[in-house]
Coordinates of C-alpha atoms in Angstrom, one line a residue:
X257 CA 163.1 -139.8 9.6
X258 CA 160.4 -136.8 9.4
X259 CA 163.3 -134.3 9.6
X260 CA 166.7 -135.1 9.6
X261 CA 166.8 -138.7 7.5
X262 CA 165.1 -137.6 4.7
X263 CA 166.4 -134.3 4.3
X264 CA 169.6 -134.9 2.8
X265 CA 168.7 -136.3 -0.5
X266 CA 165.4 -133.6 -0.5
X267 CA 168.1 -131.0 -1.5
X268 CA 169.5 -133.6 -4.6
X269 CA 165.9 -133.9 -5.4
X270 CA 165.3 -129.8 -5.4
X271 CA 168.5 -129.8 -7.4
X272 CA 167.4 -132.4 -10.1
X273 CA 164.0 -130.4 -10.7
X274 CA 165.7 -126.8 -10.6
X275 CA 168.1 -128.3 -13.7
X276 CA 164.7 -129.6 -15.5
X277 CA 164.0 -126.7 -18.6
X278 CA 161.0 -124.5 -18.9
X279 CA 160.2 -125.2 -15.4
X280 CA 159.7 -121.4 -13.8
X281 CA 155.8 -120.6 -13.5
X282 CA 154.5 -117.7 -15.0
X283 CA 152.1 -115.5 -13.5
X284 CA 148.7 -115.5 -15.7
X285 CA 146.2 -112.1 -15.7
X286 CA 142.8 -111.9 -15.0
X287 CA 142.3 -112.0 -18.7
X288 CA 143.5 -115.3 -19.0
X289 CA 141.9 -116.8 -16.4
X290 CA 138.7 -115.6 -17.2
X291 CA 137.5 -118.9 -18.3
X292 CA 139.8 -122.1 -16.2
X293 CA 140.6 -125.4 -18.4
X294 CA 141.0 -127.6 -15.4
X295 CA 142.7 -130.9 -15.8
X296 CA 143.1 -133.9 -12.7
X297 CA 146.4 -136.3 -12.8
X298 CA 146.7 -138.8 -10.5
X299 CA 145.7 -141.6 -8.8
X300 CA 142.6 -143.1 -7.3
X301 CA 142.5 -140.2 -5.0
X302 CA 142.4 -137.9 -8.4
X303 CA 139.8 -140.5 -9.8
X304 CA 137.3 -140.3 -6.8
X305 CA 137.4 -144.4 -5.3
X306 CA 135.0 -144.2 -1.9
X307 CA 135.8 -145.6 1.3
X308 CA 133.4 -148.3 0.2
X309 CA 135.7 -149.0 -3.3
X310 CA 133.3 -147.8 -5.7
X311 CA 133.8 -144.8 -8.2
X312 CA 132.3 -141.6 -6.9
X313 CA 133.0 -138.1 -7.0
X314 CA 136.5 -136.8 -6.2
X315 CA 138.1 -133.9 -4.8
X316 CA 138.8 -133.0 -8.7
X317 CA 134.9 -133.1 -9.5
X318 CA 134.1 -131.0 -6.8
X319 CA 136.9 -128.3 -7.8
X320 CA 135.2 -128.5 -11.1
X321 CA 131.7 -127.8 -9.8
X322 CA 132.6 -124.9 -7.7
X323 CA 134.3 -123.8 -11.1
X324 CA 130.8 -124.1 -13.1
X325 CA 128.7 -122.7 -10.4
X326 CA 130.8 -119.4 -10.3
X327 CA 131.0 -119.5 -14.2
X328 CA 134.3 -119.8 -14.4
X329 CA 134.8 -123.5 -15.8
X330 CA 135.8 -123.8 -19.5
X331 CA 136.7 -127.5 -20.1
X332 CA 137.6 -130.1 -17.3
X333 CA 139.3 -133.4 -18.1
X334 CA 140.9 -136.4 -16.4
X335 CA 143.0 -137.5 -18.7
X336 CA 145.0 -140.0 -16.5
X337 CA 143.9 -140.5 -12.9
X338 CA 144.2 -144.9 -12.5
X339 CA 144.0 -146.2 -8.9
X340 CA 147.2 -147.6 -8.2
X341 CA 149.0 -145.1 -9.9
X342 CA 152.7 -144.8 -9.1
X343 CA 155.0 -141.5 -9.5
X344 CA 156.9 -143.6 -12.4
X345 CA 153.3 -145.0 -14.4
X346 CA 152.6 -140.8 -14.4
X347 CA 155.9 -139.9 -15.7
X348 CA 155.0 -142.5 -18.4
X349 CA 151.7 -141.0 -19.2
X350 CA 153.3 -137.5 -19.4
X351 CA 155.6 -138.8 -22.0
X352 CA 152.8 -139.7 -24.4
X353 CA 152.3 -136.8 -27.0
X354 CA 148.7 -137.0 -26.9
X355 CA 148.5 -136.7 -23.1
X356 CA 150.9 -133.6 -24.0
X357 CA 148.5 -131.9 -26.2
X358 CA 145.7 -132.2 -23.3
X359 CA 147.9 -130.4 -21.3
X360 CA 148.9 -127.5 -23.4
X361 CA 145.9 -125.2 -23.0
X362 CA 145.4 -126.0 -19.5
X363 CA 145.6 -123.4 -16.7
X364 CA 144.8 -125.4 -13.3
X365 CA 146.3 -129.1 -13.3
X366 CA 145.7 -130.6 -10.2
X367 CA 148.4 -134.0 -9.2
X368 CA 147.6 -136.6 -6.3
X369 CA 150.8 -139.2 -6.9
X370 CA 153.2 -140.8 -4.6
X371 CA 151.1 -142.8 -1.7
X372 CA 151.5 -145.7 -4.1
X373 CA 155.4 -145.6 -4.7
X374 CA 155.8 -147.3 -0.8
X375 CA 151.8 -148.7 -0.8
X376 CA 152.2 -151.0 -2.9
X377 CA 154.8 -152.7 -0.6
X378 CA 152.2 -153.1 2.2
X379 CA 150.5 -156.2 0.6
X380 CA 153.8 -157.7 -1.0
X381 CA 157.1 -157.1 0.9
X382 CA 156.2 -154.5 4.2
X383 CA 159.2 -155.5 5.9
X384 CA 161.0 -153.3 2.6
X385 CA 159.4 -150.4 4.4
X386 CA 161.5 -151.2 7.6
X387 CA 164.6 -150.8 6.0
X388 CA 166.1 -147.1 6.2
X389 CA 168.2 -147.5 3.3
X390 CA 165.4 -148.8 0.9
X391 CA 163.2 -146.0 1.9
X392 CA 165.6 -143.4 1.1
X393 CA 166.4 -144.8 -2.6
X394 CA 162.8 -145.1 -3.0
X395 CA 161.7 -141.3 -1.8
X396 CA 164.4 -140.7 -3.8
X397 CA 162.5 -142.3 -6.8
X398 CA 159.9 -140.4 -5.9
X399 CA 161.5 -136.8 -6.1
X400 CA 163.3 -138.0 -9.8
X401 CA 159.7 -138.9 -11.2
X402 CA 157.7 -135.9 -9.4
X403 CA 160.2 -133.8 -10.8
X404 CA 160.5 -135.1 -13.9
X405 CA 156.4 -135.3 -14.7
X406 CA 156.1 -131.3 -13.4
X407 CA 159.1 -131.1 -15.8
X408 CA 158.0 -132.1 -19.0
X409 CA 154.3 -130.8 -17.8
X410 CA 156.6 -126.8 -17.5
X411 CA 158.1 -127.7 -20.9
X412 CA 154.6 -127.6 -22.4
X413 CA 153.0 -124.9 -20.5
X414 CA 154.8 -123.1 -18.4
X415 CA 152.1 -120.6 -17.5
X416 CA 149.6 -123.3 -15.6
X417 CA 148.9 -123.0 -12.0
X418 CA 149.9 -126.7 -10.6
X419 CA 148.5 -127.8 -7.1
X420 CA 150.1 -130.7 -5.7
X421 CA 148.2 -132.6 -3.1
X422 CA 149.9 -133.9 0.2
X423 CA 148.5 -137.3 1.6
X424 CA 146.6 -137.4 4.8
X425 CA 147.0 -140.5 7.4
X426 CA 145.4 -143.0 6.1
X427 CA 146.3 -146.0 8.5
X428 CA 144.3 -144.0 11.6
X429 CA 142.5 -147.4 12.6
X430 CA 146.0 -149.3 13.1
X431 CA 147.8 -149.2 16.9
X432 CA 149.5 -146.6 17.4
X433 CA 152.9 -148.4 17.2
X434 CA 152.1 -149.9 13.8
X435 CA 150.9 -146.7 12.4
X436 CA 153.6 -144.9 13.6
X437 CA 156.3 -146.1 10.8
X438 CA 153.4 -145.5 8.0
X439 CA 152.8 -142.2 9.1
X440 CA 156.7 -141.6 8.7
X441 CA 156.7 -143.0 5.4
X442 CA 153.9 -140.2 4.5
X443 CA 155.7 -137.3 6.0
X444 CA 158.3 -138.4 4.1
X445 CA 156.5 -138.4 0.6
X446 CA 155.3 -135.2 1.6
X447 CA 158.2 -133.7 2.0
X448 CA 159.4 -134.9 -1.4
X449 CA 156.0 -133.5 -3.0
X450 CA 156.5 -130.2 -1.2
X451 CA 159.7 -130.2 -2.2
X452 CA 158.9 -130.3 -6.1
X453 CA 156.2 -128.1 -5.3
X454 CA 158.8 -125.2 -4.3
X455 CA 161.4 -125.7 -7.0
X456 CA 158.9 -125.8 -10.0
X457 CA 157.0 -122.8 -8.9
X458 CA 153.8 -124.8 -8.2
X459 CA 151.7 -124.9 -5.2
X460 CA 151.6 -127.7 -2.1
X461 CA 148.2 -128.7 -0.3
X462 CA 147.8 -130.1 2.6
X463 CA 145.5 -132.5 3.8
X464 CA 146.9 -134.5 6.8
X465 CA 145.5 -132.2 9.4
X466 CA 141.9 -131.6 7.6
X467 CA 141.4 -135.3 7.7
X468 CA 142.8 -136.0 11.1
X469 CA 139.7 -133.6 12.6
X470 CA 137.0 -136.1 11.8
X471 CA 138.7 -139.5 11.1
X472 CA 135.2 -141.3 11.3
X473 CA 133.2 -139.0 8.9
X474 CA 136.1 -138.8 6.0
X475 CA 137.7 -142.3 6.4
X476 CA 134.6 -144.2 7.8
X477 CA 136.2 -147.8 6.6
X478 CA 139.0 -148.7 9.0
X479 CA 140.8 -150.7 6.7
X480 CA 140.0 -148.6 3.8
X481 CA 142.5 -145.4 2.8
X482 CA 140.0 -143.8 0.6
X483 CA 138.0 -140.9 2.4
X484 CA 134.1 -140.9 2.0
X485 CA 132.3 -138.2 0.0
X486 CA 132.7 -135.7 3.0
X487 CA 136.4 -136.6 3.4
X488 CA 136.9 -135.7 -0.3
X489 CA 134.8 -132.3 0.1
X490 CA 137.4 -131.8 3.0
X491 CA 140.1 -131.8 0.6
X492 CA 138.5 -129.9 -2.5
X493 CA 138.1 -127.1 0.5
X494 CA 142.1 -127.3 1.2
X495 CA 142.9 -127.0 -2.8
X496 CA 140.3 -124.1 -2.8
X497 CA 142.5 -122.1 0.0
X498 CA 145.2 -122.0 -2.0
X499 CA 143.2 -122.2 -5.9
X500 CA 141.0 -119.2 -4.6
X501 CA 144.3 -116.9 -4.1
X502 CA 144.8 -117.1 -8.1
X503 CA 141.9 -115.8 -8.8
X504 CA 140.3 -112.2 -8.8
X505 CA 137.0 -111.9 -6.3
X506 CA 134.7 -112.4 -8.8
X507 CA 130.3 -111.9 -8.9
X508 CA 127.3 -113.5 -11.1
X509 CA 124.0 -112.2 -10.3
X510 CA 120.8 -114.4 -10.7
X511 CA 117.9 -111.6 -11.1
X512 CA 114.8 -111.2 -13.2
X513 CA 112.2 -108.1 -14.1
X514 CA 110.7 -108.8 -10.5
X515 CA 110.9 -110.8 -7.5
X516 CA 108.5 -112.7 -9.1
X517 CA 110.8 -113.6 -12.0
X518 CA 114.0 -113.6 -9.6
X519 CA 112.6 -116.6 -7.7
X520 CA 112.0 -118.3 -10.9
X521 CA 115.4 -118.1 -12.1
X522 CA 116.9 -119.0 -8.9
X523 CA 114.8 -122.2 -9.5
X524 CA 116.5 -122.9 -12.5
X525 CA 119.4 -122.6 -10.8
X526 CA 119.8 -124.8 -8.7
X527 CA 117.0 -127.4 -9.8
X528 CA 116.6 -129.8 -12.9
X529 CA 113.7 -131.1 -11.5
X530 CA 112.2 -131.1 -7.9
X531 CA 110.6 -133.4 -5.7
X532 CA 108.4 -130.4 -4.7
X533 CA 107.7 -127.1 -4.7
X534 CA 107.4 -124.5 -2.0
X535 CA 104.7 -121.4 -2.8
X536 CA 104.7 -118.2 -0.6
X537 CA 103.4 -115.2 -1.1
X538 CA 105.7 -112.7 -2.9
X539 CA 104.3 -109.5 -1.7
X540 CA 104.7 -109.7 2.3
X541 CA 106.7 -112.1 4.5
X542 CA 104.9 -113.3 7.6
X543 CA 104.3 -116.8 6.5
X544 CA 106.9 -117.6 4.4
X545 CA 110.1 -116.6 6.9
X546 CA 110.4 -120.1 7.9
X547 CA 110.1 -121.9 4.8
X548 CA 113.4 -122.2 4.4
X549 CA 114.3 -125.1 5.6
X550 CA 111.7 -126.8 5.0
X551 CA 112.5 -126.2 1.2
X552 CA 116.6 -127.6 2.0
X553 CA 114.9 -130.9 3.5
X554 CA 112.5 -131.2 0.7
X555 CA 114.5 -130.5 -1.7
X556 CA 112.7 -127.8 -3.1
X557 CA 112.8 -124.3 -4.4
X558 CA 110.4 -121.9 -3.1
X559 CA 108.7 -119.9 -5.8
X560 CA 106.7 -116.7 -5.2
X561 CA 103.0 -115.7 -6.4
X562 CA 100.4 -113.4 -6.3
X563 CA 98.2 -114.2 -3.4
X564 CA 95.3 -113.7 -5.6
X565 CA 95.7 -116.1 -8.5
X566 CA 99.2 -118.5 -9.8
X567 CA 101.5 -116.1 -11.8
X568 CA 102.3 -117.1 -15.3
X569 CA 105.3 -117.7 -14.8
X570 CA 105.5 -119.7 -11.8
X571 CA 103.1 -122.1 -13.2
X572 CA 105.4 -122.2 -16.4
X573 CA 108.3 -123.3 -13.5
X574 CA 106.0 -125.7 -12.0
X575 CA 105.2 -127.6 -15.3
X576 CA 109.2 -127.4 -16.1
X577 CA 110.2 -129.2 -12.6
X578 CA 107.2 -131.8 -13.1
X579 CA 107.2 -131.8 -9.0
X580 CA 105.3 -134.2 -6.8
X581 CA 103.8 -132.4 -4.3
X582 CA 103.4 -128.5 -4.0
X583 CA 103.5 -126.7 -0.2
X584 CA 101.3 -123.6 0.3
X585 CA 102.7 -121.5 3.5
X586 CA 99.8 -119.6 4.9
X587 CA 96.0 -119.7 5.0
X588 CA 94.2 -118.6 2.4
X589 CA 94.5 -114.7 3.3
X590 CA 98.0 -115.3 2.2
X591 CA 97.4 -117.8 -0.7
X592 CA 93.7 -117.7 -1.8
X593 CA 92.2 -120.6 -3.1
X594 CA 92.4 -119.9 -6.5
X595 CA 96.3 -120.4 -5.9
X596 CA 95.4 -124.2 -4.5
X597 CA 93.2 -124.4 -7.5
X598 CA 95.5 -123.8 -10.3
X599 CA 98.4 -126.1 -9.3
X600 CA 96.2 -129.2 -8.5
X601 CA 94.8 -128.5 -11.9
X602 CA 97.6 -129.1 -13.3
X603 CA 98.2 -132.3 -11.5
X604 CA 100.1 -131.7 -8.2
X605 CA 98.6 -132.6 -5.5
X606 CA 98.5 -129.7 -3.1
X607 CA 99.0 -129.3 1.1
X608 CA 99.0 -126.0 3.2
X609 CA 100.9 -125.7 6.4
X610 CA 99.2 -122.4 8.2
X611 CA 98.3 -121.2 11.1
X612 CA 95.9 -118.5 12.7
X613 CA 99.1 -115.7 12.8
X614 CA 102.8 -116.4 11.5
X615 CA 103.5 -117.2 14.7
X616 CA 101.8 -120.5 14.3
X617 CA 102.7 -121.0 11.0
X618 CA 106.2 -121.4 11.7
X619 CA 105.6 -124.0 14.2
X620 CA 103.6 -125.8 11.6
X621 CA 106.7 -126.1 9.5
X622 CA 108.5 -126.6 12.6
X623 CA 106.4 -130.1 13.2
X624 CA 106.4 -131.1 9.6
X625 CA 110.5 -130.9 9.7
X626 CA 112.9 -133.9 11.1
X627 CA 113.7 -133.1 14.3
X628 CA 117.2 -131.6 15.1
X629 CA 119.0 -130.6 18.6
X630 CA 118.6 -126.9 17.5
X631 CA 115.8 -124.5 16.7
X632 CA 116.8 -120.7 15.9
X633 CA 114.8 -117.9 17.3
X634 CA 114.3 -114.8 15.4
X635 CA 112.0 -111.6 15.4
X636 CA 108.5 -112.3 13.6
X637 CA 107.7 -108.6 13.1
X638 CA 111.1 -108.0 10.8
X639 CA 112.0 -110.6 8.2
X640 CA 116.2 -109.3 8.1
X641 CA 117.3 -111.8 10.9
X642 CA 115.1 -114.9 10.2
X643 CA 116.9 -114.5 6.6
X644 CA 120.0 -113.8 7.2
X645 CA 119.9 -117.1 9.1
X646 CA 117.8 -118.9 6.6
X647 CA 120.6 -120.4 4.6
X648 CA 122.4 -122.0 7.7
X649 CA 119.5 -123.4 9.3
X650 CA 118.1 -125.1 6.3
X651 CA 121.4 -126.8 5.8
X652 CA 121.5 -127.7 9.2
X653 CA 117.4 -128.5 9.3
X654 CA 116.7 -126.1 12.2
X655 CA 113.5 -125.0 12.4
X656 CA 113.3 -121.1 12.2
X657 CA 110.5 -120.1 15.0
X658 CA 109.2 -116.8 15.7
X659 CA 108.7 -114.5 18.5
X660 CA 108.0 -110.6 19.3
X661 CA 111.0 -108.7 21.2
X662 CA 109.6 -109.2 24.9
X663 CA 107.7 -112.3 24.2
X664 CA 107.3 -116.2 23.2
X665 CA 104.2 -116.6 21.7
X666 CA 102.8 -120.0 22.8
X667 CA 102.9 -121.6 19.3
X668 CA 106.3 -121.3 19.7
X669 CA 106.9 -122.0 23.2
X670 CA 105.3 -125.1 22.5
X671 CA 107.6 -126.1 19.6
X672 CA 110.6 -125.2 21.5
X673 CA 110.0 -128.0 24.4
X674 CA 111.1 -130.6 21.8
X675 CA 114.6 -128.6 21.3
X676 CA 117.3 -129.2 23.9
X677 CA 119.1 -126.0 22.4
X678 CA 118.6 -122.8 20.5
X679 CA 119.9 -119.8 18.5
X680 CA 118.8 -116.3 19.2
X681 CA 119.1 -114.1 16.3
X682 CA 119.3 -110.3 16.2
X683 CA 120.4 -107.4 19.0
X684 CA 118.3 -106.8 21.8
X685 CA 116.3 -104.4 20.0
X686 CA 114.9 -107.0 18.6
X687 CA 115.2 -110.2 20.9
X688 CA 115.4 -108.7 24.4
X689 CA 117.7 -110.2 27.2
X690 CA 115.1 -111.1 28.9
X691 CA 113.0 -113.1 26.5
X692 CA 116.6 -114.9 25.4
X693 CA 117.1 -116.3 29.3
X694 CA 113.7 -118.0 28.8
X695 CA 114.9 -119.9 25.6
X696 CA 116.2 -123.6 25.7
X697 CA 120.4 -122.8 26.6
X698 CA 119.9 -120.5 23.9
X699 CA 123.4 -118.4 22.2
X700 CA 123.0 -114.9 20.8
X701 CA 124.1 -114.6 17.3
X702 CA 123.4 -110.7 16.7
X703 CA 125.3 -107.3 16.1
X704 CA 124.1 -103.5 15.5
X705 CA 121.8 -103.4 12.7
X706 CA 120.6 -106.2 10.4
X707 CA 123.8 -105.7 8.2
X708 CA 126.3 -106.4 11.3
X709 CA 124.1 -109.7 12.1
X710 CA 124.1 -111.0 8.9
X711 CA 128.1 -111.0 8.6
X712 CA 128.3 -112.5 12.1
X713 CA 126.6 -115.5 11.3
X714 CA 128.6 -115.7 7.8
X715 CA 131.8 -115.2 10.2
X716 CA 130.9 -117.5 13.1
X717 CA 128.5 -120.1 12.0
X718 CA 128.4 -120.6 8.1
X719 CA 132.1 -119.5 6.5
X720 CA 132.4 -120.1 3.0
X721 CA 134.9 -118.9 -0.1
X722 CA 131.2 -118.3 -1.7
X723 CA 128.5 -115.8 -0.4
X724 CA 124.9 -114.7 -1.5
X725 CA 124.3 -111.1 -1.0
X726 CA 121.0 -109.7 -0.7
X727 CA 119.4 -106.7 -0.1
X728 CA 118.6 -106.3 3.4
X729 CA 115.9 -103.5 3.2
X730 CA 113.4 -106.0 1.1
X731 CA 112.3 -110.0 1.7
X732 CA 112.0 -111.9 -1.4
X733 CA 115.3 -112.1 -3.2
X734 CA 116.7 -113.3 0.4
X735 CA 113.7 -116.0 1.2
X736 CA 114.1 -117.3 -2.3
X737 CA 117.8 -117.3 -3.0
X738 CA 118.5 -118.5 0.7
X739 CA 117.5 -122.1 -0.4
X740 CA 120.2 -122.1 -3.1
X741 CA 122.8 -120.5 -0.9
X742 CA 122.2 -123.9 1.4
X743 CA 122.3 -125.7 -1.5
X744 CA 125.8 -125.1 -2.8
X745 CA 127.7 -124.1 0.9
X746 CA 127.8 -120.9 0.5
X747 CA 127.5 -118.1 3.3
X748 CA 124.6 -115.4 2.9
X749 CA 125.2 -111.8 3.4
X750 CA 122.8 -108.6 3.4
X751 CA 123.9 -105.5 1.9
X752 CA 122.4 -101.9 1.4
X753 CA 121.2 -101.5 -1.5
X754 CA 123.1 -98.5 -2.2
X755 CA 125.8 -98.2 0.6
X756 CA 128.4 -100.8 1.4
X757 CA 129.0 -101.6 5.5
X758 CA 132.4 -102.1 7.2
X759 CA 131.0 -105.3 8.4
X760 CA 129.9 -106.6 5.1
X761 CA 133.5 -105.8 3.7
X762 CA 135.0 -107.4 7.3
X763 CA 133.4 -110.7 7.1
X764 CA 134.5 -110.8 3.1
X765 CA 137.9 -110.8 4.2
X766 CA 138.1 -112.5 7.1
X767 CA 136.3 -115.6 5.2
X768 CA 138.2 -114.8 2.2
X769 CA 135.1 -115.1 -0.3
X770 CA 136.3 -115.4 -4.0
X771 CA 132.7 -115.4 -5.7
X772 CA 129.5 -113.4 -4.7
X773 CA 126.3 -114.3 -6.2
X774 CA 124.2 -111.0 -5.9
X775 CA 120.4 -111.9 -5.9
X776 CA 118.3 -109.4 -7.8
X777 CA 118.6 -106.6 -10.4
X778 CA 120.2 -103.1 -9.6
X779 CA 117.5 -101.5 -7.6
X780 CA 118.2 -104.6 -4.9
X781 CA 122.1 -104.3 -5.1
X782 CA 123.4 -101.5 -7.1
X783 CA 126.6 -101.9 -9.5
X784 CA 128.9 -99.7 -7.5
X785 CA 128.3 -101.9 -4.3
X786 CA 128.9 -105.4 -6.5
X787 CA 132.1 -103.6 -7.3
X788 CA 132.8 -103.0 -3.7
X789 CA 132.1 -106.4 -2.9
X790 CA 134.8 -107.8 -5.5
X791 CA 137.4 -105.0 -4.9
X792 CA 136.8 -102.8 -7.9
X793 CA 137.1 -99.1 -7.4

């Protein structure tokens, strides 16, 4: 049935949407899509049911998020997405003129329809789904409604970019003999979306082999088809493969008159309000290289001062985050005690996590972090590799530890005991061979310069269709922005300020990165290498 039985009414159905008018897509410039009206159709996959049955967040909303944090989302709608939805209750949306006028200014319209067309047999007649001949008049059903929705949707605007999703196995818990005829009867419908897909110039996505990777984390409930809120991240991921390809590379950049002002806008950002608040000294990096992480788990941005006395500014941040706690990272060489002063004056309590040398200090945040099977291993003398890691190990909550390039202080020796396993960061100009065999089954992550490191662990250990790219020669605009890079999945790359590196441009393609989010003004990342970034000559 995959192949051979369904196929011979899959050409009627190609035949019925090719004779459908105003069907042909047309391809939209940069221009156009310079702003994305993004609108969801479907059914309870479209409006974001759990594996639990509530309403969450579906693959649609986090399309749409993406979207706004790349500024590129104009209006997003959901105009019709009902569970239970069948191909034929679409059609009869589509044929409402006011669902018609929603459509007409749209440029991405995402569909999830069909599962329900044979589903809804399941509870009241499965032994239908047996029968051969049924099953072909109803996938036939499918392809006439399918065809006819993305028909009168091309009659209205023929320019939109339509993405089509394909189901995933949802019957996974079942024996394999009883899943076997359901699976079928998805392959089938999929081959009947595809189908569509290719004769009205829209796009197909698949999700069946995304899901089956990790049945327990996206489809937790057994007997529940609806995917959890990492199943339906799974599938926003598989719609951005193919949405990304529409669009040019495109860059923001987040940057103030200083790194003092930079970490304050990166705050905004990515923070409404905070639980807490992270202060480091702005003008050298010992103690704050592993705050990081501790930030992701908290929560919290990290915000830079003057180690003398609390900037304007970041006390301006503080008030507008109304946080419950602030962190000081380092003793009071780093952060003096006029710092301490100023914030519990205006109300937040204050803690410090220090030690006599940053080597201590990062095992300080070390022990006040959960614990995790990893720790990561960098060079405490150069800040480049412990933040060009930052972003991955905070999402991962690995502590970032510190050591010279022949030797483990014992501050960090000690912290390392707890960790079965650990990532070595950097060359071995600055992490020798030597002190890497003493670490806990430790893998290199580390290439020729800081530059070629960075875009390994963007290549091997965090890809993403979104990067932050910092300057590599200076600390602050990476420490601060790498909390925010964790924050929305996004890899983290260091650049020259003024030269672009083979590497850089490597791991862009290889990961295929559609949006860059450049941290600082033009003295930390010049104009011509954002345009090399985004392909502009």
């Amino acid at each position: 049935m995959r192949k051979g039985k369904v196929n011979s009414f899959l050409l009627l159905v190609c035949l019925f949407v090719l004779l459908v008018p105003s069907m042909a897509s047309a391809t939209v410039t940069n221009d156009e899509k310079a702003v994305v009206n993004f609108t969801a159709l479907g059914d309870s996959l479209a409006a974001g049911v759990l594996s639990d049955n509530k309403l969450g967040k579906s693959f649609n909303d986090y399309i749409a998020e993406d979207l706004n944090e790349i500024e590129l989302l104009g209006t997003y709608q959901k105009p019709f997405t009902v569970p239970g939805a069948t191909s034929m209750d679409l059609l009869n949306e589509l044929q409402n003129p006011q669902t018609q006028a929603k459509l007409q200014s749209q440029n991405v319209i995402t569909i999830s329809i069909g599962a329900n067309d044979f589903l809804q047999y399941l509870s009241s007649d499965p032994t239908k789904l047996q029968n051969e001949e049924f099953v072909k008049i109803l996938m036939a059903e499918l392809g006439a409604n399918y065809g006819a929705s993305l028909g009168i949707i091309r009659a209205i605007n023929p320019t939109a970019e339509i993405y089509l999703l394909g189901y995933y196995n949802g019957f996974h818990a079942l024996p394999a003999e009883q899943q076997q005829s359901l699976i079928m009867l998805t392959n089938a419908a999929n081959d009947v979306i595809e189908a569509v897909a290719g004769a009205t110039g829209s796009h197909y996505v698949p999700t069946f082999d995304a899901i089956a990777k990790d049945y327990p984390t996206y489809l937790p409930t057994p007997s529940n088809v609806h995917p959890s809120s990492e199943g339906y991240k799974v599938i926003a991921d598989e719609f951005w493969k193919q949405i990304r390809l529409d669009f040019p590379i495109n860059s923001t950049r987040i940057s103030g008159e200083n790194r003092y002002e930079t970490a304050v806008i990166v705050s905004q950002a990515g923070w409404e309000f905070a639980q807490g608040v992270i202060i480091a000294r702005g003008d050298d990096f010992p103690d704050a290289l592993a705050g990081a992480p501790l930030a992701y788990d908290l929560n919290s941005p990290i915000l830079l001062t003057h180690s003398e006395s609390l900037d304007d500014i970041v006390k301006d941040e503080i008030e507008r985050l109304n946080p419950e706690f602030a962190i000081l990272l380092g003793g009071e060489q780093a952060l003096s005690p006029a710092v301490e002063t100023a914030i519990e004056k205006m109300g937040v309590p204050t803690s410090r996590l220090a030690g006599d040398d940053r080597y201590e200090t990062a095992a300080e945040i070390a022990y006040s972090m959960p614990t995790s099977d990893k720790a990561v291993i960098a060079n405490g003398t150069k800040f480049a590799d412990a933040l060009a890691i930052a972003s991955y190990a905070a999402e991962n909550t690995y502590p970032i530890l510190l050591a010279k390039q022949d030797e483990i202080p014992k501050s960090t020796s000690q912290v390392l005991s707890i960790y079965p396993e650990s990532l070595a960061i950097g060359g071995t100009q600055v992490l020798s061979d030597n002190l890497v065999n003493q670490l806990p089954n430790a893998k290199r992550y580390g290439g020729a310069d800081r530059f070629e490191t960075a875009s390994i662990i963007a290549m091997e250990l965090n890809p993403s269709y979104k990067a932050f790219v910092s300057t590599g020669l200076e600390f602050a605009d990476a420490l601060t922005g790498s909390v925010l890079a964790a924050k929305t999945d996004s890899s983290f790359l260091l650049v020259h300020p003024e030269k672009m590196q083979d590497t850089v441009i490597e791991a862009r393609d290889k990961l295929g990165i559609y949006h860059f989010t450049i941290l600082g003004g033009p003295k930390a990342v010049s104009p011509s290498v954002e345009k090399q970034l985004v392909g502009v000559e």
